[in-house]
């Protein structure tokens, strides 16, 4: 029997513009008082996966929040007159964290589904992502195109349970483009890290505009949005971005990809002692053992985009390299022009690939590493991201004192029931349709399958108009079945 409706009477459907609906019943009203200032909210009776060893997990437990903070996590909490969210039949856990997502590309989803990063000139390789996206499409973006893609991407990921993102917006062709990206991140209503990466054209002010951006938009750390400095080592004059980022006390984020021939420069930086805990290395494919050791010793972070790395010829995802060096990587979606940005795809790709390599060694009678477990890959998708983005004091686990970034996953759904193993169900069975409720810093952004506070139909129309504009300006016909 459905706990939100009498399913024996008649079937129900979520609103047409609800995004993903994890429950086939019409959403019941949000309980009075949830998210209101001065009012506590009790998430009651769910299977609590805290991702904090000191807190522990509970087959049936409660989470108490007040404002944007978690107050308590326990098997049973008596919270008096707190507003109550009934979490029975749900997994309650911290929201997922995506440490590398090019959100400005949302209007061009799957346009480059068969592309690779940089091809070798052979027709078998398919389209060249770098040429098409960064040298052709991106130059056509107006600030309004940036805004709608950023906003729609944020809402789509809230729908999938991602409560924090690092947006790698290589679209800073003018200060107006930068401000539009920040506004799109902010209007989505979730935690975000604005990645100030490069732009092109006569109005581009990268990297110098970082001073204005930080002063205008990121003067306080006590907000949902923070900032990192894009510091790509394949760009001429990258040293200026590194220096400015460190002057402004911003983490440095960059793509490190063997396909781009970065190894010599990366080795030189490693030998010069330039790595630090402020470095976020995305992909890290094809780098030397020496550079890897220097990165690990320096406390640098690695963001893996496993499906994209396999799909687009970045090189083999270095999952095992991170594990062997004792590094906790994070997971990231990368580019939706080629692959979906949902966290379940990232987790399943990571665990199956690592186990495939290990199992192959075992079958050949060779030594093999420990097989990655479901809870370990969830740690990458939560605490790995929080630590990498320097946000682990705020998010990544259900820890009293941290901000309430919490998701409820439907474990009664057809693709999960009966619930037998919480981490296993999350990683091996679930998908975005199981994401029932999403709370970002204490505010409910998705409720029983329906996004709140946005007219998704209207935004979809605006996104389609942006796509039409970009394709027309690029001279690319809208052929839904092109080879």
CSV table of C-alpha atoms in Angstrom, one decimal:
chain,number,residue,atom,x,y,z
A,1,UNK,CA,0.0,0.0,0.0
A,2,UNK,CA,1.4,3.4,-1.0
A,3,UNK,CA,2.0,5.6,2.0
A,4,UNK,CA,1.3,8.8,0.2
A,5,UNK,CA,-2.0,7.8,-1.4
A,6,UNK,CA,-4.5,5.0,-1.6
A,7,UNK,CA,-3.0,3.2,-4.7
A,8,UNK,CA,-5.8,0.6,-4.5
A,9,UNK,CA,-8.3,3.2,-5.6
A,10,UNK,CA,-6.6,4.6,-8.6
A,11,UNK,CA,-3.1,5.3,-10.1
A,12,UNK,CA,-1.7,8.8,-9.8
A,13,UNK,CA,1.0,10.6,-11.8
A,14,UNK,CA,3.4,13.4,-10.8
A,15,UNK,CA,2.8,16.8,-12.5
A,16,UNK,CA,4.0,16.9,-16.1
A,17,UNK,CA,6.7,19.4,-15.3
A,18,UNK,CA,7.9,17.8,-12.1
A,19,UNK,CA,11.2,16.6,-13.5
A,20,UNK,CA,11.9,13.1,-12.4
A,21,UNK,CA,9.2,11.5,-10.3
A,22,UNK,CA,10.4,8.9,-7.9
A,23,UNK,CA,7.0,8.0,-6.8
A,24,UNK,CA,4.0,7.2,-9.0
A,25,UNK,CA,1.6,9.1,-6.7
A,26,UNK,CA,0.7,12.7,-6.7
A,27,UNK,CA,2.9,14.5,-4.2
A,28,UNK,CA,1.3,15.3,-0.9
A,29,UNK,CA,1.7,18.8,0.4
A,30,UNK,CA,4.9,19.8,2.0
A,31,UNK,CA,4.4,19.4,5.8
A,32,UNK,CA,3.7,22.8,7.5
A,33,UNK,CA,6.7,24.4,9.0
A,34,UNK,CA,9.4,22.5,7.0
A,35,UNK,CA,12.2,24.8,6.2
A,36,UNK,CA,10.7,27.8,8.0
A,37,UNK,CA,13.0,30.0,10.1
A,38,UNK,CA,12.9,29.1,13.7
A,39,UNK,CA,11.2,25.8,13.2
A,40,UNK,CA,12.9,22.4,13.5
A,41,UNK,CA,12.3,19.6,11.0
A,42,UNK,CA,12.5,15.9,11.8
A,43,UNK,CA,13.2,13.4,9.0
A,44,UNK,CA,11.8,10.3,10.6
A,45,UNK,CA,11.9,6.6,10.2
A,46,UNK,CA,14.2,6.2,7.2
A,47,UNK,CA,17.2,4.0,6.6
A,48,UNK,CA,20.0,6.5,7.5
A,49,UNK,CA,23.3,6.2,5.7
A,50,UNK,CA,25.3,9.0,7.4
A,51,UNK,CA,28.7,8.6,5.7
A,52,UNK,CA,30.2,9.6,9.0
A,53,UNK,CA,31.8,6.7,11.0
A,54,UNK,CA,31.4,8.6,14.3
A,55,UNK,CA,27.7,9.0,13.7
A,56,UNK,CA,27.0,5.6,12.3
A,57,UNK,CA,24.1,4.2,10.2
A,58,UNK,CA,20.6,3.3,11.3
A,59,UNK,CA,18.3,0.7,9.7
A,60,UNK,CA,15.6,2.9,11.0
A,61,UNK,CA,16.6,6.4,12.2
A,62,UNK,CA,15.9,10.0,12.5
A,63,UNK,CA,17.6,13.2,11.4
A,64,UNK,CA,16.8,16.5,13.1
A,65,UNK,CA,17.5,19.8,11.4
A,66,UNK,CA,17.0,23.5,12.3
A,67,UNK,CA,17.3,26.2,9.7
A,68,UNK,CA,20.2,25.1,7.5
A,69,UNK,CA,21.9,22.9,10.1
A,70,UNK,CA,21.8,19.3,11.2
A,71,UNK,CA,21.2,19.1,14.9
A,72,UNK,CA,21.1,15.4,15.5
A,73,UNK,CA,21.2,11.9,13.9
A,74,UNK,CA,20.0,8.9,16.0
A,75,UNK,CA,17.9,5.8,16.0
A,76,UNK,CA,15.1,7.8,17.6
A,77,UNK,CA,14.8,11.6,18.3
A,78,UNK,CA,12.0,13.2,20.3
A,79,UNK,CA,11.7,16.6,18.7
A,80,UNK,CA,8.6,18.0,20.3
A,81,UNK,CA,6.7,20.2,17.9
A,82,UNK,CA,9.1,19.8,15.0
A,83,UNK,CA,7.7,19.6,11.5
A,84,UNK,CA,7.9,15.9,10.4
A,85,UNK,CA,8.9,14.4,7.1
A,86,UNK,CA,8.0,10.7,7.0
A,87,UNK,CA,11.0,8.9,5.6
A,88,UNK,CA,9.8,5.4,6.0
A,89,UNK,CA,10.6,3.2,3.0
A,90,UNK,CA,13.4,5.6,2.0
A,91,UNK,CA,17.2,5.8,2.3
A,92,UNK,CA,18.2,9.1,4.0
A,93,UNK,CA,21.7,10.2,3.1
A,94,UNK,CA,23.9,13.2,2.2
A,95,UNK,CA,23.4,14.7,-1.2
A,96,UNK,CA,25.7,13.8,-4.0
A,97,UNK,CA,28.6,16.1,-5.0
A,98,UNK,CA,29.7,16.6,-8.6
A,99,UNK,CA,33.2,18.1,-8.8
A,100,UNK,CA,33.3,18.9,-12.5
A,101,UNK,CA,30.3,19.7,-14.7
A,102,UNK,CA,30.4,22.0,-17.7
A,103,UNK,CA,26.9,23.4,-17.1
A,104,UNK,CA,26.9,25.9,-19.9
A,105,UNK,CA,26.7,23.1,-22.4
A,106,UNK,CA,23.2,22.0,-21.3
A,107,UNK,CA,21.4,23.4,-24.3
A,108,UNK,CA,23.6,21.2,-26.5
A,109,UNK,CA,22.9,17.9,-24.7
A,110,UNK,CA,24.0,14.8,-26.7
A,111,UNK,CA,25.0,17.0,-29.7
A,112,UNK,CA,28.4,15.3,-29.5
A,113,UNK,CA,27.3,11.9,-28.3
A,114,UNK,CA,29.8,10.1,-30.5
A,115,UNK,CA,32.6,12.6,-30.2
A,116,UNK,CA,36.0,12.1,-28.6
A,117,UNK,CA,38.1,14.8,-26.9
A,118,UNK,CA,40.7,15.3,-29.7
A,119,UNK,CA,40.7,13.0,-32.6
A,120,UNK,CA,43.6,11.7,-34.7
A,121,UNK,CA,42.2,12.8,-38.0
A,122,UNK,CA,40.8,9.4,-38.8
A,123,UNK,CA,37.1,9.3,-39.8
A,124,UNK,CA,36.7,6.3,-37.4
A,125,UNK,CA,37.3,8.6,-34.4
A,126,UNK,CA,34.2,10.8,-34.9
A,127,UNK,CA,33.9,14.5,-34.1
A,128,UNK,CA,36.4,16.5,-32.2
A,129,UNK,CA,34.9,17.8,-29.0
A,130,UNK,CA,37.5,20.5,-28.5
A,131,UNK,CA,37.1,21.9,-32.0
A,132,UNK,CA,33.3,21.7,-32.0
A,133,UNK,CA,32.4,22.8,-28.4
A,134,UNK,CA,35.2,25.2,-27.3
A,135,UNK,CA,36.3,26.6,-30.7
A,136,UNK,CA,32.9,26.7,-32.5
A,137,UNK,CA,29.8,26.5,-30.3
A,138,UNK,CA,31.0,28.3,-27.2
A,139,UNK,CA,32.0,31.4,-29.1
A,140,UNK,CA,28.4,31.9,-30.1
A,141,UNK,CA,27.0,32.0,-26.6
A,142,UNK,CA,25.2,35.2,-25.4
A,143,UNK,CA,24.9,35.8,-21.6
A,144,UNK,CA,21.3,34.7,-21.8
A,145,UNK,CA,22.4,31.4,-23.3
A,146,UNK,CA,24.8,30.9,-20.5
A,147,UNK,CA,22.1,31.7,-17.9
A,148,UNK,CA,19.4,29.3,-19.1
A,149,UNK,CA,21.9,26.4,-19.5
A,150,UNK,CA,23.4,27.0,-16.0
A,151,UNK,CA,20.0,27.2,-14.4
A,152,UNK,CA,18.5,24.2,-16.2
A,153,UNK,CA,21.6,22.1,-15.4
A,154,UNK,CA,21.3,22.9,-11.7
A,155,UNK,CA,17.6,22.0,-11.5
A,156,UNK,CA,18.3,18.8,-13.5
A,157,UNK,CA,21.0,17.7,-11.0
A,158,UNK,CA,18.8,18.6,-8.0
A,159,UNK,CA,16.3,16.3,-9.6
A,160,UNK,CA,19.0,13.6,-9.6
A,161,UNK,CA,20.1,14.2,-6.0
A,162,UNK,CA,23.2,16.3,-6.6
A,163,UNK,CA,23.2,19.0,-4.0
A,164,UNK,CA,26.7,20.5,-4.7
A,165,UNK,CA,28.5,21.1,-8.0
A,166,UNK,CA,31.7,22.6,-9.2
A,167,UNK,CA,30.7,24.3,-12.4
A,168,UNK,CA,33.5,24.4,-15.0
A,169,UNK,CA,32.2,27.2,-17.1
A,170,UNK,CA,34.7,27.8,-20.0
A,171,UNK,CA,32.5,30.5,-21.3
A,172,UNK,CA,33.9,33.8,-19.8
A,173,UNK,CA,33.9,35.8,-23.0
A,174,UNK,CA,33.0,38.9,-21.1
A,175,UNK,CA,32.2,40.0,-17.5
A,176,UNK,CA,28.5,39.7,-18.5
A,177,UNK,CA,29.0,36.0,-19.4
A,178,UNK,CA,30.6,35.4,-16.0
A,179,UNK,CA,27.8,37.2,-14.1
A,180,UNK,CA,25.2,35.2,-16.1
A,181,UNK,CA,26.8,31.9,-15.1
A,182,UNK,CA,26.9,33.0,-11.4
A,183,UNK,CA,23.3,34.0,-11.5
A,184,UNK,CA,22.2,30.7,-13.0
A,185,UNK,CA,24.1,28.8,-10.3
A,186,UNK,CA,22.5,31.0,-7.6
A,187,UNK,CA,19.0,30.8,-8.9
A,188,UNK,CA,19.0,27.0,-8.9
A,189,UNK,CA,19.1,27.1,-5.1
A,190,UNK,CA,21.8,24.5,-4.4
A,191,UNK,CA,25.4,24.6,-3.2
A,192,UNK,CA,27.7,25.5,-6.0
A,193,UNK,CA,31.4,26.2,-6.6
A,194,UNK,CA,31.8,28.7,-9.5
A,195,UNK,CA,34.8,27.7,-11.6
A,196,UNK,CA,36.3,30.8,-13.2
A,197,UNK,CA,37.9,29.2,-16.3
A,198,UNK,CA,38.9,30.8,-19.6
A,199,UNK,CA,37.0,32.7,-22.3
A,200,UNK,CA,37.8,34.1,-25.7
A,201,UNK,CA,37.3,37.2,-27.7
A,202,UNK,CA,38.0,40.9,-27.4
A,203,UNK,CA,35.8,41.3,-24.3
A,204,UNK,CA,37.3,38.4,-22.4
A,205,UNK,CA,39.0,39.5,-19.2
A,206,UNK,CA,40.2,36.2,-17.9
A,207,UNK,CA,42.1,35.8,-15.6
A,208,UNK,CA,42.2,39.4,-14.3
A,209,UNK,CA,38.4,39.7,-13.8
A,210,UNK,CA,38.8,37.2,-10.9
A,211,UNK,CA,39.4,40.1,-8.6
A,212,UNK,CA,36.1,41.8,-9.4
A,213,UNK,CA,34.2,38.5,-9.4
A,214,UNK,CA,35.4,37.5,-6.0
A,215,UNK,CA,34.8,41.0,-4.5
A,216,UNK,CA,31.3,41.3,-6.0
A,217,UNK,CA,30.0,37.8,-5.7
A,218,UNK,CA,32.2,35.8,-3.2
A,219,UNK,CA,33.2,38.3,-0.5
A,220,UNK,CA,31.8,36.0,2.1
A,221,UNK,CA,32.4,32.3,2.6
A,222,UNK,CA,29.1,32.0,4.5
A,223,UNK,CA,26.9,31.4,1.4
A,224,UNK,CA,25.9,28.6,-0.8
A,225,UNK,CA,28.2,29.7,-3.6
A,226,UNK,CA,32.0,29.7,-3.4
A,227,UNK,CA,34.7,30.1,-6.1
A,228,UNK,CA,37.7,28.3,-7.6
A,229,UNK,CA,40.2,29.6,-10.1
A,230,UNK,CA,40.5,27.7,-13.4
A,231,UNK,CA,44.2,27.3,-14.0
A,232,UNK,CA,44.6,25.2,-17.2
A,233,UNK,CA,48.2,24.4,-17.9
A,234,UNK,CA,47.6,24.0,-21.6
A,235,UNK,CA,46.9,27.7,-22.0
A,236,UNK,CA,49.7,30.2,-22.8
A,237,UNK,CA,50.5,32.3,-19.7
A,238,UNK,CA,48.8,29.9,-17.3
A,239,UNK,CA,51.3,31.0,-14.6
A,240,UNK,CA,49.3,34.3,-14.2
A,241,UNK,CA,46.1,32.4,-13.4
A,242,UNK,CA,48.0,30.2,-10.8
A,243,UNK,CA,49.5,33.3,-9.2
A,244,UNK,CA,46.3,35.2,-9.1
A,245,UNK,CA,44.3,32.3,-7.7
A,246,UNK,CA,46.8,31.9,-4.9
A,247,UNK,CA,46.8,35.6,-4.3
A,248,UNK,CA,43.0,35.5,-3.9
A,249,UNK,CA,43.2,32.3,-1.7
A,250,UNK,CA,41.2,30.3,-4.3
A,251,UNK,CA,41.6,26.6,-5.0
A,252,UNK,CA,43.2,26.0,-8.4
A,253,UNK,CA,41.3,23.6,-10.7
A,254,UNK,CA,42.5,22.3,-14.0
A,255,UNK,CA,42.0,19.5,-16.5
A,256,UNK,CA,45.1,17.2,-16.6
A,257,UNK,CA,44.8,14.9,-19.7
A,258,UNK,CA,47.5,12.9,-21.4
A,259,UNK,CA,45.7,13.3,-24.7
A,260,UNK,CA,46.6,17.0,-24.6
A,261,UNK,CA,50.3,16.4,-24.2
A,262,UNK,CA,50.4,17.9,-20.7
A,263,UNK,CA,52.8,15.5,-19.1
A,264,UNK,CA,56.0,17.5,-19.6
A,265,UNK,CA,54.5,20.7,-18.1
A,266,UNK,CA,52.9,18.8,-15.3
A,267,UNK,CA,56.1,17.0,-14.5
A,268,UNK,CA,57.9,20.3,-14.4
A,269,UNK,CA,55.4,21.8,-12.0
A,270,UNK,CA,55.7,18.7,-9.8
A,271,UNK,CA,59.4,18.9,-9.7
A,272,UNK,CA,59.3,22.6,-8.9
A,273,UNK,CA,57.1,21.9,-5.8
A,274,UNK,CA,54.1,23.8,-7.2
A,275,UNK,CA,51.5,21.3,-6.1
A,276,UNK,CA,49.5,21.9,-3.0
A,277,UNK,CA,46.3,21.0,-1.1
A,278,UNK,CA,44.7,23.8,-3.1
A,279,UNK,CA,45.0,21.9,-6.4
A,280,UNK,CA,42.1,20.1,-8.0
A,281,UNK,CA,43.3,17.8,-10.8
A,282,UNK,CA,40.5,16.7,-13.2
A,283,UNK,CA,41.0,13.4,-15.0
A,284,UNK,CA,44.7,12.9,-14.3
A,285,UNK,CA,45.1,10.5,-17.2
A,286,UNK,CA,48.5,9.6,-18.6
A,287,UNK,CA,50.6,11.3,-15.9
A,288,UNK,CA,54.0,10.0,-14.6
A,289,UNK,CA,54.4,8.0,-11.4
A,290,UNK,CA,56.6,10.8,-10.2
A,291,UNK,CA,53.9,13.5,-10.7
A,292,UNK,CA,51.3,11.2,-9.1
A,293,UNK,CA,53.5,10.8,-6.0
A,294,UNK,CA,54.1,14.5,-5.8
A,295,UNK,CA,50.4,15.2,-6.1
A,296,UNK,CA,49.5,12.7,-3.3
A,297,UNK,CA,52.3,14.0,-1.0
A,298,UNK,CA,51.1,17.5,-1.5
A,299,UNK,CA,47.5,16.7,-0.6
A,300,UNK,CA,46.1,17.6,-4.0
A,301,UNK,CA,42.7,16.3,-5.1
A,302,UNK,CA,41.7,14.2,-8.1
A,303,UNK,CA,38.3,14.4,-9.8
A,304,UNK,CA,37.4,11.4,-11.9
A,305,UNK,CA,34.9,11.5,-14.8
A,306,UNK,CA,34.9,7.8,-15.5
A,307,UNK,CA,32.2,7.4,-18.2
A,308,UNK,CA,33.5,10.4,-20.1
A,309,UNK,CA,37.1,9.3,-19.8
A,310,UNK,CA,36.2,5.9,-21.2
A,311,UNK,CA,34.0,7.4,-24.0
A,312,UNK,CA,36.1,10.3,-25.2
A,313,UNK,CA,39.6,8.8,-25.2
A,314,UNK,CA,41.1,10.7,-22.3
A,315,UNK,CA,42.9,7.6,-21.2
A,316,UNK,CA,42.1,4.9,-18.7
A,317,UNK,CA,40.4,6.4,-15.6
A,318,UNK,CA,43.1,6.3,-12.9
A,319,UNK,CA,40.8,4.9,-10.2
A,320,UNK,CA,43.3,2.3,-9.0
A,321,UNK,CA,46.1,4.9,-9.0
A,322,UNK,CA,44.2,7.0,-6.5
A,323,UNK,CA,43.4,4.0,-4.3
A,324,UNK,CA,47.0,2.7,-4.3
A,325,UNK,CA,48.3,6.1,-3.2
A,326,UNK,CA,45.7,6.5,-0.5
A,327,UNK,CA,43.9,9.3,-2.3
A,328,UNK,CA,40.1,9.7,-2.0
A,329,UNK,CA,39.0,10.9,-5.4
A,330,UNK,CA,35.6,12.5,-6.2
A,331,UNK,CA,33.3,11.7,-9.1
A,332,UNK,CA,32.1,14.2,-11.7
A,333,UNK,CA,29.9,14.2,-14.8
A,334,UNK,CA,31.9,16.5,-17.2
A,335,UNK,CA,30.0,17.2,-20.4
A,336,UNK,CA,26.3,16.6,-21.1
A,337,UNK,CA,26.9,17.1,-24.8
A,338,UNK,CA,28.3,13.6,-24.6
A,339,UNK,CA,27.1,11.9,-21.4
A,340,UNK,CA,24.4,12.2,-18.7
A,341,UNK,CA,25.2,14.2,-15.5
A,342,UNK,CA,23.5,11.9,-13.0
A,343,UNK,CA,25.5,10.5,-10.1
A,344,UNK,CA,24.2,6.9,-10.4
A,345,UNK,CA,25.9,6.6,-13.8
A,346,UNK,CA,29.2,7.9,-12.3
A,347,UNK,CA,29.1,5.5,-9.3
A,348,UNK,CA,28.2,2.4,-11.4
A,349,UNK,CA,30.8,3.2,-14.0
A,350,UNK,CA,33.5,3.6,-11.3
A,351,UNK,CA,32.8,0.4,-9.4
A,352,UNK,CA,32.4,-1.8,-12.4
A,353,UNK,CA,35.5,-0.5,-14.1
A,354,UNK,CA,37.7,-0.9,-11.1
A,355,UNK,CA,36.4,-4.4,-10.5
A,356,UNK,CA,36.8,-5.3,-14.1
A,357,UNK,CA,40.5,-4.5,-14.0
A,358,UNK,CA,40.9,-6.3,-10.7
A,359,UNK,CA,38.9,-9.3,-11.8
A,360,UNK,CA,40.9,-9.6,-15.0
A,361,UNK,CA,44.1,-9.8,-13.0
A,362,UNK,CA,42.5,-12.5,-10.8
A,363,UNK,CA,41.4,-14.6,-13.7
A,364,UNK,CA,44.9,-14.5,-15.1
A,365,UNK,CA,46.3,-15.7,-11.8
A,366,UNK,CA,48.1,-12.4,-11.0
A,367,UNK,CA,48.0,-10.3,-7.8
A,368,UNK,CA,45.0,-8.0,-7.8
A,369,UNK,CA,43.9,-5.1,-5.6
A,370,UNK,CA,41.0,-5.1,-3.2
A,371,UNK,CA,37.7,-4.9,-5.0
A,372,UNK,CA,35.9,-1.6,-4.6
A,373,UNK,CA,32.8,-1.8,-2.5
A,374,UNK,CA,29.5,0.0,-2.9
A,375,UNK,CA,30.0,2.1,0.3
A,376,UNK,CA,33.4,3.2,-0.9
A,377,UNK,CA,32.2,4.5,-4.2
A,378,UNK,CA,29.4,6.4,-2.3
A,379,UNK,CA,32.1,7.9,-0.2
A,380,UNK,CA,33.7,9.2,-3.4
A,381,UNK,CA,30.4,10.7,-4.5
A,382,UNK,CA,29.9,12.4,-1.2
A,383,UNK,CA,32.8,13.0,1.2
A,384,UNK,CA,35.3,12.8,-1.7
A,385,UNK,CA,33.7,15.7,-3.4
A,386,UNK,CA,33.3,17.7,-0.1
A,387,UNK,CA,36.9,17.3,0.8
A,388,UNK,CA,38.1,18.0,-2.8
A,389,UNK,CA,36.1,21.3,-2.9
A,390,UNK,CA,37.2,22.3,0.7
A,391,UNK,CA,33.6,22.0,1.8
A,392,UNK,CA,33.8,19.0,4.1
A,393,UNK,CA,33.1,21.3,7.1
A,394,UNK,CA,29.7,22.1,5.6
A,395,UNK,CA,28.5,19.1,3.6
A,396,UNK,CA,29.3,15.5,2.5
A,397,UNK,CA,27.9,13.6,5.5
A,398,UNK,CA,25.0,13.7,7.9
A,399,UNK,CA,27.0,15.1,10.8
A,400,UNK,CA,25.6,17.3,13.5
A,401,UNK,CA,26.8,20.8,12.9
A,402,UNK,CA,27.0,20.5,9.1
A,403,UNK,CA,24.5,22.1,6.8
A,404,UNK,CA,21.5,20.0,5.8
A,405,UNK,CA,22.2,18.8,2.3
A,406,UNK,CA,20.1,15.7,2.4
A,407,UNK,CA,18.4,13.4,-0.1
A,408,UNK,CA,15.6,10.8,0.4
A,409,UNK,CA,15.8,7.8,-2.0
A,410,UNK,CA,12.7,5.7,-2.6
A,411,UNK,CA,13.6,2.1,-1.6
A,412,UNK,CA,10.0,0.9,-2.0
A,413,UNK,CA,10.1,1.5,-5.8
A,414,UNK,CA,9.8,-1.4,-8.2
A,415,UNK,CA,13.5,-1.3,-9.1
A,416,UNK,CA,14.7,-1.6,-5.5
A,417,UNK,CA,12.2,-3.4,-3.2
A,418,UNK,CA,12.8,-5.3,-1.1
A,419,UNK,CA,15.6,-3.3,0.5
A,420,UNK,CA,18.3,-5.7,1.6
A,421,UNK,CA,21.5,-3.7,1.6
A,422,UNK,CA,21.5,0.1,1.6
A,423,UNK,CA,24.8,1.0,-0.1
A,424,UNK,CA,24.3,-1.8,-2.6
A,425,UNK,CA,20.8,-0.6,-3.4
A,426,UNK,CA,22.0,3.0,-3.9
A,427,UNK,CA,24.9,2.0,-6.2
A,428,UNK,CA,23.7,-1.1,-8.1
A,429,UNK,CA,19.9,-0.6,-8.3
A,430,UNK,CA,18.9,3.0,-8.1
A,431,UNK,CA,18.6,5.7,-10.6
A,432,UNK,CA,17.4,9.3,-10.7
A,433,UNK,CA,13.8,8.2,-10.6
A,434,UNK,CA,14.4,7.0,-7.0
A,435,UNK,CA,15.3,10.5,-5.9
A,436,UNK,CA,12.2,11.5,-4.0
A,437,UNK,CA,13.1,14.5,-1.9
A,438,UNK,CA,16.1,16.8,-2.0
A,439,UNK,CA,17.1,19.3,0.7
A,440,UNK,CA,19.8,21.9,0.1
A,441,UNK,CA,21.0,23.8,3.1
A,442,UNK,CA,17.7,23.1,4.9
A,443,UNK,CA,15.5,24.1,2.0
A,444,UNK,CA,13.4,21.5,0.2
A,445,UNK,CA,14.1,21.8,-3.5
A,446,UNK,CA,12.4,18.6,-4.6
A,447,UNK,CA,9.5,17.0,-2.8
A,448,UNK,CA,8.2,13.5,-3.5
A,449,UNK,CA,9.4,13.6,-7.1
A,450,UNK,CA,8.5,17.2,-7.9
A,451,UNK,CA,10.8,20.1,-8.2
A,452,UNK,CA,9.7,23.1,-6.2
A,453,UNK,CA,9.8,26.8,-7.1
A,454,UNK,CA,10.4,26.7,-10.8
A,455,UNK,CA,8.2,26.5,-13.9
A,456,UNK,CA,10.2,23.7,-15.7
A,457,UNK,CA,8.0,23.9,-18.8
A,458,UNK,CA,8.8,27.6,-19.3
A,459,UNK,CA,12.5,27.0,-18.7
A,460,UNK,CA,12.5,24.1,-21.1
A,461,UNK,CA,11.0,26.4,-23.8
A,462,UNK,CA,13.8,29.0,-23.1
A,463,UNK,CA,16.4,26.3,-23.3
A,464,UNK,CA,15.1,25.1,-26.6
A,465,UNK,CA,15.2,28.6,-28.0
A,466,UNK,CA,18.8,28.9,-26.9
A,467,UNK,CA,19.6,25.6,-28.6
A,468,UNK,CA,17.9,26.8,-31.8
A,469,UNK,CA,19.9,30.0,-31.8
A,470,UNK,CA,23.2,28.2,-31.2
A,471,UNK,CA,22.7,25.6,-33.9
A,472,UNK,CA,21.5,28.2,-36.4
A,473,UNK,CA,24.5,30.5,-35.7
A,474,UNK,CA,26.9,27.5,-36.0
A,475,UNK,CA,25.3,26.4,-39.3
A,476,UNK,CA,24.3,23.0,-37.9
A,477,UNK,CA,21.0,21.6,-39.1
A,478,UNK,CA,18.6,20.2,-36.5
A,479,UNK,CA,18.7,16.6,-37.6
A,480,UNK,CA,17.5,14.3,-34.8
A,481,UNK,CA,19.0,11.2,-36.4
A,482,UNK,CA,22.2,12.5,-37.9
A,483,UNK,CA,25.1,10.0,-38.1
